[in-house]
Amino acid sequence: MTFAAPDSAARPLYALSPDEYAAWQEDATEMFRAWASAMGFSGASGQVVLLPGPDGQPAAGLVGLGSDEDRARGRFQLASARAALKGGTWRLETALAGEAREEMALGWLLAGYSFERYAAAPAPAAMLIAPEEVNAARLEAIAAGEALTRDLINTPARDMGPAALEATARDLAEEFGASCAVTTGADLAEGYPLIHTVGQAAGETRAPRLIDLRWGEAGPAVTLVGKGVCFDTGGLNLKPGGSMGLMKKDMGGAATVLGLARMIMATGLDLRLRVLIPAVENAVAGDAFRPGDILPSRKGLTVEVNNTDAEGRLVLADALALATEEPTDLLVSMATLTGAARVALGPDVVPFYTDDDRLADRLGEASRRVADPLWRMPFWAPYEEMIEPGIADLDNAPSGGFAGSITAALFLRRFAADARRYLHFDMYGWTPSPKPGRPKGGAGQGARALFDLLSEGL
Ligand code: BES
Ligand code: MN
Ligand code: ZN
């Protein structure tokens, strides 16, 4: 997922709005003009036409951008062109500048992703020379981070258990000179009772663990916590088959924070980064935790388990508690936490929570700028009582079924209370039907917006 080296033989690829197409026609050769109009090109969003040279080979290409509104709606306009171009090396000709140009170039890179671990899936062969005025290395780092996230989510649980997630974090640490510590066994049971208890039914080879990666010496302290439930059966409150089918993606938060960490390290952002991943499998066995159990936690709060399928908030709670034991400028959690988030906003738009209005505004702006859709939801304090069960400090699955994403976020906030700023994403992590630059399958969400914000400085 990189750009091609400069090549004087590269063919021009004209990205045009309908107005720009009219101007292009005036300057084009008679042959190109006639061909483009015979092919019905109008500059509408998503159109791609190859213009033949005298030898019958494509000599230039046209990509329709549509209106400004289409651009906002479509995201990554150039991405849909990549497959249609079949092959060859291209250079982009566009009037779009600044962020719009960056986004187009990134769309091209993201459309180069294919998941090839289990079957050959030929990646698009067409290459693009890095357009002028874009930060090519930065875009390549973003694309590589997103590709890592997608690969991790797409890999089935059989090959992406807690140990494989740990191996990924260790590899990443080694590549970028980060440190990586992992807590397991008796130390985990002692220091992180919730992580241990949720993961203990998964057996020895898939045992629970806490992954702790650190990188960077100076700048603000940023800690990213990702839900690493490598498979979520629901536990004894077993999910029905239809709901369990996609649960290999329940480590989507972990995959996304690792992809974001990769972006941060590859571009050398000026910050002290920490990544915490509680990696577990929510399995069914004789030693599984049970509905009605009351569990201790690292922070000291007790939790009544009213549904073993609300496991994500349990493992995150211990990781958040650890994170707040040292001063942190920004604490972030990313998690495929609730079905309620998907019901409210669908698979594309991710709800996020924070009490910091300025952070929320900046994140909203970044989200629009980099076409990474996010929407703020409230830490609605009056719902706190819903997560108080009476015989323990907290209830992991309030009855009533109201505001599922909010009550989960409030639960996490109890464990992040000591953080200076806390930001939580209730993500989906999956593209259910393919769109330009976003094939069906695993998807990083929120990472690009957060990376943009962190690049500007906290
Ligand atoms: N991993 C699921 C949430 C999920 C489901 C995310 C489907 C994306 C798609 C989570 O562990 C879960 O099962 N949550 C329960 C919580 C409930 C029992 C309080 C849910 O949302 O139904
Ligand atoms: Mn669950
Ligand atoms: Zn889950």
XYZ file of C-alpha atoms and ligand atoms in Angstrom:
482
model
C 0.000 0.000 0.000
C 2.543 2.500 -1.214
C 2.870 4.962 -4.071
C 4.856 4.247 -7.229
C 8.257 5.809 -7.839
C 8.259 8.791 -10.210
C 7.958 7.578 -13.794
C 8.013 9.844 -16.838
C 5.931 7.320 -18.780
C 3.066 7.488 -16.255
C -0.297 8.200 -17.837
C -2.413 11.126 -16.693
C -5.477 10.388 -14.595
C -7.854 13.359 -14.671
C -10.139 13.602 -11.638
C -12.922 15.957 -12.692
C -16.143 17.438 -11.425
C -18.819 17.989 -14.120
C -17.708 21.643 -14.482
C -14.077 20.708 -14.736
C -14.969 18.102 -17.334
C -16.524 20.810 -19.525
C -13.272 22.774 -19.336
C -11.229 19.626 -20.003
C -13.203 18.951 -23.178
C -12.187 22.310 -24.607
C -8.499 21.461 -24.366
C -8.682 17.754 -25.205
C -7.867 16.209 -28.553
C -10.804 15.485 -30.861
C -10.223 11.759 -30.360
C -10.308 11.946 -26.542
C -13.298 14.265 -26.594
C -15.288 11.949 -28.862
C -14.353 8.827 -26.894
C -15.207 10.285 -23.513
C -18.586 11.464 -24.677
C -19.301 8.184 -26.519
C -18.620 6.418 -23.195
C -21.140 8.685 -21.515
C -18.653 10.368 -19.203
C -20.119 13.409 -17.463
C -17.962 13.867 -14.382
C -20.567 12.187 -12.189
C -19.299 10.568 -9.022
C -17.763 7.143 -9.491
C -17.435 7.189 -13.300
C -14.176 5.890 -14.766
C -13.273 5.982 -18.477
C -9.999 4.873 -20.064
C -8.950 6.862 -23.128
C -7.122 4.806 -25.785
C -3.894 5.875 -27.463
C -2.985 5.141 -31.094
C -1.645 1.700 -30.107
C -4.948 0.729 -28.520
C -3.455 0.884 -24.993
C -4.947 3.228 -22.393
C -3.183 6.584 -22.719
C -5.118 8.570 -20.107
C -7.996 8.119 -17.681
C -10.957 10.124 -16.488
C -12.478 9.813 -13.013
C -15.745 11.552 -12.156
C -15.838 13.416 -8.845
C -19.458 14.601 -8.932
C -20.497 17.524 -6.778
C -18.923 18.666 -3.513
C -21.786 16.934 -1.771
C -21.067 13.649 -3.544
C -17.489 13.985 -2.430
C -18.519 14.375 1.169
C -20.875 11.433 0.881
C -18.630 9.143 -1.109
C -15.376 9.329 0.912
C -12.200 8.357 -0.889
C -13.383 9.249 -4.400
C -10.322 7.920 -6.146
C -10.599 4.537 -4.476
C -13.313 3.278 -6.813
C -11.153 4.093 -9.836
C -8.248 1.922 -8.822
C -9.744 -1.438 -9.730
C -11.272 -0.078 -12.948
C -7.854 1.049 -14.186
C -6.662 -2.585 -14.270
C -2.937 -1.851 -14.395
C -0.264 0.637 -15.371
C 1.294 3.596 -13.608
C -0.693 6.808 -13.321
C -0.169 10.396 -12.276
C -3.035 12.349 -10.776
C -4.267 15.539 -12.419
C -6.680 17.344 -10.145
C -7.664 20.845 -9.155
C -8.402 19.627 -5.637
C -5.787 20.788 -3.170
C -5.048 20.505 0.522
C -7.051 18.015 2.555
C -9.235 16.953 -0.371
C -6.149 16.003 -2.339
C -4.682 14.124 0.619
C -7.930 12.249 1.063
C -7.998 11.227 -2.600
C -4.456 9.956 -2.423
C -5.219 8.058 0.784
C -8.339 6.570 -0.851
C -6.129 5.203 -3.589
C -3.831 3.544 -1.055
C -6.685 2.126 1.015
C -8.172 0.594 -2.151
C -4.928 -1.374 -2.522
C -5.768 -3.564 0.478
C -6.590 -7.226 0.074
C -6.629 -10.014 2.644
C -4.468 -12.827 1.321
C -3.678 -15.047 4.280
C -5.889 -17.956 3.257
C -6.497 -17.510 -0.467
C -4.897 -15.514 -3.223
C -6.845 -12.301 -3.674
C -5.051 -10.352 -6.362
C -4.494 -6.793 -5.227
C -5.336 -4.064 -7.754
C -2.410 -3.775 -10.156
C -2.651 -0.087 -11.074
C -0.094 2.157 -9.365
C -0.162 5.871 -8.664
C 2.796 8.191 -8.410
C 2.587 10.181 -5.188
C 0.641 13.315 -6.161
C 2.477 16.603 -5.710
C 1.879 18.470 -2.469
C 0.720 15.444 -0.498
C 2.714 14.030 2.404
C 3.261 10.633 0.806
C 5.167 9.045 3.686
C 2.478 10.068 6.151
C -0.305 8.672 3.965
C 1.610 5.424 3.518
C 1.960 5.159 7.293
C -1.785 5.679 7.716
C -2.558 3.050 5.080
C -0.138 0.572 6.662
C -1.742 1.105 10.077
C -5.203 0.558 8.634
C -4.007 -2.559 6.793
C -2.659 -3.972 10.053
C -6.012 -3.350 11.740
C -7.916 -5.014 8.901
C -5.610 -8.032 8.809
C -5.948 -8.599 12.554
C -9.744 -8.372 12.486
C -10.087 -10.502 9.368
C -7.945 -13.302 10.761
C -10.265 -15.916 12.299
C -10.100 -16.588 16.032
C -8.383 -19.940 15.420
C -5.312 -18.016 14.255
C -5.852 -14.802 16.242
C -6.176 -15.858 19.859
C -4.671 -13.972 22.815
C -1.194 -15.413 22.069
C -1.310 -14.285 18.428
C -2.421 -10.826 19.486
C 0.527 -10.735 21.883
C 2.885 -11.836 19.087
C 1.589 -9.010 16.895
C 2.211 -6.443 19.621
C 5.709 -7.833 20.226
C 6.537 -7.681 16.505
C 5.295 -4.119 16.307
C 7.322 -3.152 19.382
C 10.436 -4.676 17.876
C 9.933 -2.932 14.534
C 9.676 0.495 16.138
C 11.913 0.135 19.162
C 9.073 0.049 21.695
C 8.964 -2.051 24.857
C 6.348 -4.712 25.393
C 5.506 -6.368 28.715
C 2.867 -9.065 29.126
C 1.186 -10.195 32.334
C -0.240 -13.733 32.554
C -0.960 -16.561 34.969
C -0.874 -15.982 38.717
C 0.236 -12.361 38.294
C -2.775 -11.696 36.106
C -5.156 -13.419 38.527
C -3.700 -11.392 41.382
C -3.437 -7.957 39.773
C -6.189 -8.039 37.146
C -8.997 -10.203 38.492
C -11.542 -9.183 35.874
C -9.270 -9.959 32.912
C -8.320 -13.274 34.462
C -11.887 -14.252 35.332
C -13.346 -13.453 31.915
C -10.527 -15.274 30.100
C -9.931 -18.300 32.305
C -12.374 -20.634 30.548
C -10.455 -20.460 27.287
C -7.844 -23.076 28.197
C -4.085 -23.031 28.499
C -3.073 -22.299 24.920
C -5.502 -19.411 24.708
C -4.989 -18.061 28.213
C -5.885 -14.449 29.095
C -3.173 -11.785 29.300
C -2.571 -8.061 29.553
C -0.324 -6.574 26.870
C 1.487 -3.347 27.745
C 3.451 -1.556 25.000
C 5.348 1.700 25.512
C 7.067 3.974 23.016
C 8.436 7.513 22.940
C 10.378 9.597 25.439
C 8.913 13.094 25.268
C 5.626 14.883 24.754
C 2.159 14.329 26.171
C 1.356 10.939 27.707
C -1.304 9.162 25.641
C -2.619 5.737 26.632
C -4.699 3.681 24.219
C -6.720 0.782 25.606
C -8.213 -1.690 23.117
C -10.749 -4.436 23.749
C -9.016 -7.657 22.778
C -11.764 -10.255 23.020
C -10.412 -12.657 20.416
C -13.711 -14.478 20.254
C -16.935 -13.670 22.062
C -19.221 -16.681 22.471
C -21.161 -14.708 25.070
C -19.922 -17.133 27.738
C -22.584 -19.058 29.675
C -25.093 -16.457 28.474
C -24.284 -17.979 25.102
C -24.958 -15.926 22.005
C -27.320 -17.478 19.457
C -25.524 -18.633 16.289
C -26.538 -15.648 14.233
C -25.063 -13.209 16.727
C -21.889 -15.248 17.281
C -20.926 -15.584 13.629
C -18.914 -12.390 13.381
C -17.414 -12.415 16.853
C -13.844 -12.929 15.631
C -14.010 -9.154 15.239
C -14.480 -8.602 18.977
C -10.797 -7.696 19.188
C -11.505 -4.817 16.795
C -10.635 -2.244 19.465
C -7.256 -3.901 20.054
C -6.659 -4.111 16.294
C -7.509 -0.436 15.928
C -5.266 0.796 18.738
C -2.404 -1.297 17.315
C -3.003 0.202 13.854
C -3.111 3.681 15.374
C 0.054 2.960 17.366
C 1.720 1.943 14.121
C 0.714 5.268 12.519
C 2.062 7.173 15.520
C 5.367 5.306 15.670
C 5.988 5.245 11.912
C 5.533 9.005 11.666
C 7.405 9.645 14.905
C 4.753 11.775 16.627
C 6.029 13.678 19.593
C 4.307 11.845 22.409
C 4.754 9.191 25.042
C 2.567 6.359 23.890
C 1.256 3.451 25.909
C -0.967 0.715 24.510
C -2.844 -1.599 26.861
C -4.678 -4.639 25.529
C -6.572 -7.061 27.719
C -6.470 -10.103 25.416
C -8.953 -12.850 26.251
C -11.392 -15.251 24.765
C -14.909 -15.295 26.216
C -15.368 -19.067 26.197
C -17.635 -21.710 27.717
C -16.188 -24.303 30.111
C -16.593 -25.626 33.660
C -14.481 -22.828 35.034
C -16.301 -20.074 33.160
C -17.586 -17.163 35.242
C -21.320 -17.268 35.855
C -24.330 -14.981 35.870
C -24.793 -13.755 39.430
C -21.103 -13.962 40.323
C -19.686 -10.938 42.103
C -16.144 -10.208 40.986
C -13.387 -8.115 42.486
C -11.524 -5.681 40.247
C -8.112 -4.044 40.181
C -9.607 -0.748 41.259
C -11.294 -2.358 44.235
C -14.854 -1.902 43.005
C -16.965 -5.069 42.974
C -18.977 -6.044 39.923
C -22.089 -8.167 39.783
C -22.197 -10.171 36.584
C -25.719 -10.074 35.281
C -24.727 -11.203 31.822
C -21.516 -12.988 30.887
C -21.904 -11.514 27.405
C -21.121 -8.047 28.767
C -17.483 -9.134 29.071
C -15.808 -6.275 27.230
C -16.420 -3.691 29.953
C -15.039 -6.139 32.526
C -11.665 -6.677 30.874
C -11.387 -3.006 29.923
C -12.109 -1.941 33.512
C -8.898 -3.501 34.860
C -6.814 -2.071 32.003
C -8.296 1.411 32.537
C -7.595 1.177 36.254
C -3.948 0.366 35.516
C -3.743 3.247 33.030
C -4.889 5.764 35.634
C -2.194 4.692 38.094
C 0.206 7.078 36.359
C -0.413 10.626 35.133
C -1.833 10.577 31.615
C -2.781 13.526 29.391
C -5.222 11.501 27.333
C -6.720 8.101 28.060
C -8.571 6.452 25.179
C -10.562 3.225 24.996
C -11.644 1.624 21.743
C -13.985 -1.329 21.837
C -16.614 -3.307 19.975
C -18.534 -2.898 23.178
C -22.265 -2.967 22.491
C -24.792 -4.048 19.911
C -26.710 -0.935 20.983
C -24.115 1.338 19.338
C -24.645 -0.392 16.016
C -28.421 -0.201 16.400
C -28.208 3.545 17.081
C -25.686 4.634 14.433
C -25.194 1.709 12.069
C -21.892 0.219 11.005
C -20.306 3.390 9.553
C -20.648 5.994 12.300
C -18.909 5.451 15.624
C -20.242 6.936 18.865
C -17.626 8.488 21.096
C -17.830 9.757 24.661
C -15.859 12.372 26.521
C -16.494 15.018 29.181
C -14.004 17.368 27.532
C -15.956 19.657 25.183
C -12.893 21.049 23.472
C -11.553 17.581 22.801
C -14.962 16.534 21.467
C -15.120 19.535 19.122
C -11.616 18.989 17.855
C -12.284 15.301 17.307
C -15.501 16.090 15.433
C -13.613 18.454 13.139
C -10.848 15.926 12.561
C -13.448 13.281 11.816
C -14.942 15.405 9.027
C -11.546 16.425 7.714
C -10.262 12.894 7.257
C -13.572 11.216 6.368
C -13.636 9.008 9.470
C -17.227 9.354 10.697
C -17.712 9.829 14.438
C -20.577 11.157 16.523
C -20.518 12.356 20.107
C -22.800 10.718 22.646
C -23.336 11.800 26.243
C -21.974 10.351 29.465
C -25.512 10.859 30.752
C -25.041 11.067 34.511
C -28.695 10.415 35.465
C -28.298 6.909 34.024
C -25.563 6.110 36.555
C -28.202 4.543 38.785
C -28.906 1.961 36.071
C -25.470 0.430 36.633
C -25.846 0.152 40.399
C -27.153 -3.288 41.367
C -27.513 -2.890 45.117
C -25.419 -5.803 46.373
C -22.171 -4.860 44.576
C -20.670 -1.553 43.462
C -21.512 -2.096 39.807
C -23.746 -4.138 37.503
C -22.213 -5.208 34.190
C -25.526 -5.612 32.389
C -28.364 -3.452 33.637
C -31.851 -4.817 33.101
C -34.342 -2.726 31.186
C -32.272 -2.572 28.042
C -32.225 1.214 27.907
C -29.269 3.178 26.513
C -26.969 0.182 26.196
C -24.051 2.081 24.719
C -24.297 4.885 27.290
C -24.532 2.597 30.310
C -21.500 0.643 29.046
C -19.589 3.921 28.664
C -20.610 5.027 32.168
C -19.393 1.696 33.516
C -15.961 2.270 31.947
C -15.823 5.856 33.177
C -15.991 4.638 36.767
C -12.629 2.954 36.206
C -11.139 5.883 34.274
C -12.267 8.499 36.774
C -8.720 9.524 37.681
C -7.671 10.277 34.109
C -7.173 13.899 33.106
C -9.110 13.385 29.901
C -10.981 10.238 28.966
C -12.238 9.407 25.491
C -14.147 6.232 24.645
C -15.186 4.807 21.260
C -17.937 2.176 20.947
C -16.975 0.938 17.496
C -18.229 -1.725 15.088
C -14.952 -2.624 13.391
C -16.460 -4.133 10.280
C -17.583 -3.075 6.807
C -20.644 -5.236 6.057
C -20.896 -4.319 2.359
C -17.986 -3.082 0.260
C -17.522 0.609 -0.462
C -14.733 2.512 -2.201
C -11.503 1.953 -0.291
C -13.337 -0.200 2.230
C -13.659 -3.852 1.255
C -16.083 -6.069 3.128
C -14.451 -7.157 6.386
C -12.413 -5.684 9.195
C -12.242 -1.896 9.416
C -10.375 0.531 11.619
C -12.667 3.288 12.897
C -11.721 6.465 14.709
C -7.989 5.842 14.305
C -7.456 8.281 11.450
C -9.416 11.045 13.157
C -7.520 10.545 16.385
C -4.213 10.382 14.531
C -5.042 13.674 12.829
C -5.857 15.268 16.174
C -2.723 13.914 17.842
C -0.595 15.093 14.889
C -1.757 18.624 15.580
C -0.833 18.270 19.229
C -3.001 17.704 22.260
N -19.040 -7.848 21.550
C -20.373 -7.591 21.975
C -20.970 -6.334 21.351
C -21.215 -6.346 19.882
C -22.183 -7.166 19.334
C -20.548 -5.461 19.077
C -22.431 -7.122 17.985
C -20.783 -5.410 17.736
C -21.721 -6.250 17.201
C -20.419 -7.407 23.475
O -19.523 -8.156 24.205
C -21.794 -7.801 23.906
O -22.134 -8.931 23.732
N -22.546 -6.837 24.448
C -23.863 -7.084 24.888
C -24.030 -6.405 26.221
C -25.326 -6.743 26.920
C -25.333 -8.203 27.338
C -25.478 -5.834 28.142
C -24.819 -6.468 23.863
O -24.532 -5.405 23.353
O -25.814 -7.113 23.569
Mn -20.209 -10.083 24.681
Zn -17.777 -8.687 23.263
